[in-house]
């Protein structure tokens, strides 16, 4: 004795609702993936392509009431901007913060700046550089 099949004959009634749902999910997933890639590309372009000044903290030397910070700044010629540097004490409290301005036609500036602190600092941190 054989059992009757519950499946419909292929090609007779079109796609099942599960197959249509799978196709819809694939299309929606592809569209959302493409939008996500476009958004990542847009943010990447504006972060890298539109950033006219960037800096790097090379090193620092601590003193009782100041921190000497060695900065390397790269910028477009003629762009004026500033870099924000801060220092923290051992317990994490901020003991100094200052903006250092950079102008002129140089595209690479290598400079040691002095950050005055209200107490002994243990760190120096470059928070960021921004064009004016």
mmCIF file of C-alpha atoms in Angstrom, residues 15-122:
data_model
loop_
_atom_site.group_PDB
_atom_site.id
_atom_site.type_symbol
_atom_site.label_atom_id
_atom_site.label_comp_id
_atom_site.label_asym_id
_atom_site.label_seq_id
_atom_site.Cartn_x
_atom_site.Cartn_y
_atom_site.Cartn_z
ATOM 1 C CA UNK A 15 4.920 29.257 -6.690
ATOM 2 C CA UNK A 16 3.985 28.474 -3.130
ATOM 3 C CA UNK A 17 3.608 31.306 -0.643
ATOM 4 C CA UNK A 18 6.851 30.232 1.096
ATOM 5 C CA UNK A 19 8.838 30.639 -2.122
ATOM 6 C CA UNK A 20 7.321 34.092 -2.697
ATOM 7 C CA UNK A 21 8.157 35.145 0.856
ATOM 8 C CA UNK A 22 11.738 33.905 0.419
ATOM 9 C CA UNK A 23 12.129 35.919 -2.768
ATOM 10 C CA UNK A 24 10.712 39.044 -1.103
ATOM 11 C CA UNK A 25 13.097 38.683 1.823
ATOM 12 C CA UNK A 26 16.047 38.292 -0.544
ATOM 13 C CA UNK A 27 15.099 41.460 -2.456
ATOM 14 C CA UNK A 28 14.562 43.472 0.727
ATOM 15 C CA UNK A 29 17.875 42.206 2.159
ATOM 16 C CA UNK A 30 19.752 43.133 -1.022
ATOM 17 C CA UNK A 31 18.273 46.654 -1.045
ATOM 18 C CA UNK A 32 19.065 47.216 2.640
ATOM 19 C CA UNK A 33 22.601 45.882 2.142
ATOM 20 C CA UNK A 34 23.174 48.248 -0.786
ATOM 21 C CA UNK A 35 21.892 51.194 1.279
ATOM 22 C CA UNK A 36 24.191 50.267 4.156
ATOM 23 C CA UNK A 37 27.212 50.103 1.836
ATOM 24 C CA UNK A 38 26.286 53.482 0.333
ATOM 25 C CA UNK A 39 25.987 55.017 3.815
ATOM 26 C CA UNK A 40 29.368 53.629 4.893
ATOM 27 C CA UNK A 41 30.936 54.972 1.680
ATOM 28 C CA UNK A 42 29.406 58.417 2.235
ATOM 29 C CA UNK A 43 30.690 58.640 5.821
ATOM 30 C CA UNK A 44 34.116 57.369 4.734
ATOM 31 C CA UNK A 45 34.367 59.970 1.980
ATOM 32 C CA UNK A 46 33.448 62.824 4.285
ATOM 33 C CA UNK A 47 35.785 61.616 7.034
ATOM 34 C CA UNK A 48 38.808 61.067 4.795
ATOM 35 C CA UNK A 49 38.140 63.340 1.832
ATOM 36 C CA UNK A 50 36.808 66.367 3.657
ATOM 37 C CA UNK A 51 39.189 66.325 6.627
ATOM 38 C CA UNK A 52 41.503 69.267 5.917
ATOM 39 C CA UNK A 53 43.559 68.993 9.085
ATOM 40 C CA UNK A 54 44.682 65.990 11.102
ATOM 41 C CA UNK A 55 47.120 65.519 13.918
ATOM 42 C CA UNK A 56 49.088 62.882 15.737
ATOM 43 C CA UNK A 57 50.524 62.961 19.238
ATOM 44 C CA UNK A 58 54.121 61.772 18.925
ATOM 45 C CA UNK A 59 55.071 61.949 22.595
ATOM 46 C CA UNK A 60 54.903 63.988 25.788
ATOM 47 C CA UNK A 61 57.017 64.947 28.790
ATOM 48 C CA UNK A 62 55.501 65.534 32.205
ATOM 49 C CA UNK A 63 56.347 68.339 34.646
ATOM 50 C CA UNK A 64 54.738 69.404 37.936
ATOM 51 C CA UNK A 65 52.532 72.123 36.417
ATOM 52 C CA UNK A 66 52.690 71.439 32.669
ATOM 53 C CA UNK A 67 52.959 68.818 29.955
ATOM 54 C CA UNK A 68 55.102 69.312 26.867
ATOM 55 C CA UNK A 69 53.351 67.669 23.933
ATOM 56 C CA UNK A 70 55.025 66.817 20.624
ATOM 57 C CA UNK A 71 52.408 67.161 17.850
ATOM 58 C CA UNK A 72 52.637 66.391 14.146
ATOM 59 C CA UNK A 73 49.914 68.166 12.184
ATOM 60 C CA UNK A 74 49.059 67.604 8.523
ATOM 61 C CA UNK A 75 46.798 70.053 6.744
ATOM 62 C CA UNK A 76 46.010 71.528 3.360
ATOM 63 C CA UNK A 77 48.060 74.575 2.372
ATOM 64 C CA UNK A 78 46.516 77.793 3.609
ATOM 65 C CA UNK A 79 44.094 76.072 5.989
ATOM 66 C CA UNK A 80 43.857 77.443 9.512
ATOM 67 C CA UNK A 81 42.845 75.074 12.277
ATOM 68 C CA UNK A 82 43.354 73.969 15.826
ATOM 69 C CA UNK A 83 44.087 70.797 17.759
ATOM 70 C CA UNK A 84 42.692 70.137 21.227
ATOM 71 C CA UNK A 85 44.972 68.463 23.772
ATOM 72 C CA UNK A 86 44.143 67.424 27.329
ATOM 73 C CA UNK A 87 45.937 65.957 30.313
ATOM 74 C CA UNK A 88 44.549 63.845 33.128
ATOM 75 C CA UNK A 89 45.735 63.118 36.647
ATOM 76 C CA UNK A 90 46.314 59.607 37.930
ATOM 77 C CA UNK A 91 42.749 59.418 39.298
ATOM 78 C CA UNK A 92 41.283 60.344 35.869
ATOM 79 C CA UNK A 93 40.410 63.978 36.607
ATOM 80 C CA UNK A 94 41.170 66.419 33.813
ATOM 81 C CA UNK A 95 43.935 68.780 34.941
ATOM 82 C CA UNK A 96 44.504 70.679 31.692
ATOM 83 C CA UNK A 97 42.961 71.281 28.279
ATOM 84 C CA UNK A 98 43.951 73.708 25.538
ATOM 85 C CA UNK A 99 43.517 74.419 21.840
ATOM 86 C CA UNK A 100 46.658 74.991 19.788
ATOM 87 C CA UNK A 101 46.210 76.890 16.519
ATOM 88 C CA UNK A 102 48.034 76.129 13.285
ATOM 89 C CA UNK A 103 48.041 78.432 10.266
ATOM 90 C CA UNK A 104 50.181 79.151 7.252
ATOM 91 C CA UNK A 105 51.045 77.458 3.997
ATOM 92 C CA UNK A 106 52.953 74.514 5.453
ATOM 93 C CA UNK A 107 51.271 71.170 4.910
ATOM 94 C CA UNK A 108 53.184 69.362 7.664
ATOM 95 C CA UNK A 109 53.927 70.965 11.028
ATOM 96 C CA UNK A 110 56.075 69.257 13.660
ATOM 97 C CA UNK A 111 55.846 71.254 16.889
ATOM 98 C CA UNK A 112 56.275 70.889 20.663
ATOM 99 C CA UNK A 113 53.607 72.792 22.610
ATOM 100 C CA UNK A 114 53.251 73.330 26.359
ATOM 101 C CA UNK A 115 49.964 72.510 28.060
ATOM 102 C CA UNK A 116 49.631 74.190 31.474
ATOM 103 C CA UNK A 117 48.010 72.010 34.134
ATOM 104 C CA UNK A 118 46.434 72.806 37.519
ATOM 105 C CA UNK A 119 48.001 69.685 39.082
ATOM 106 C CA UNK A 120 50.509 67.038 38.070
ATOM 107 C CA UNK A 121 49.287 65.293 34.947
ATOM 108 C CA UNK A 122 50.069 61.695 34.049
#
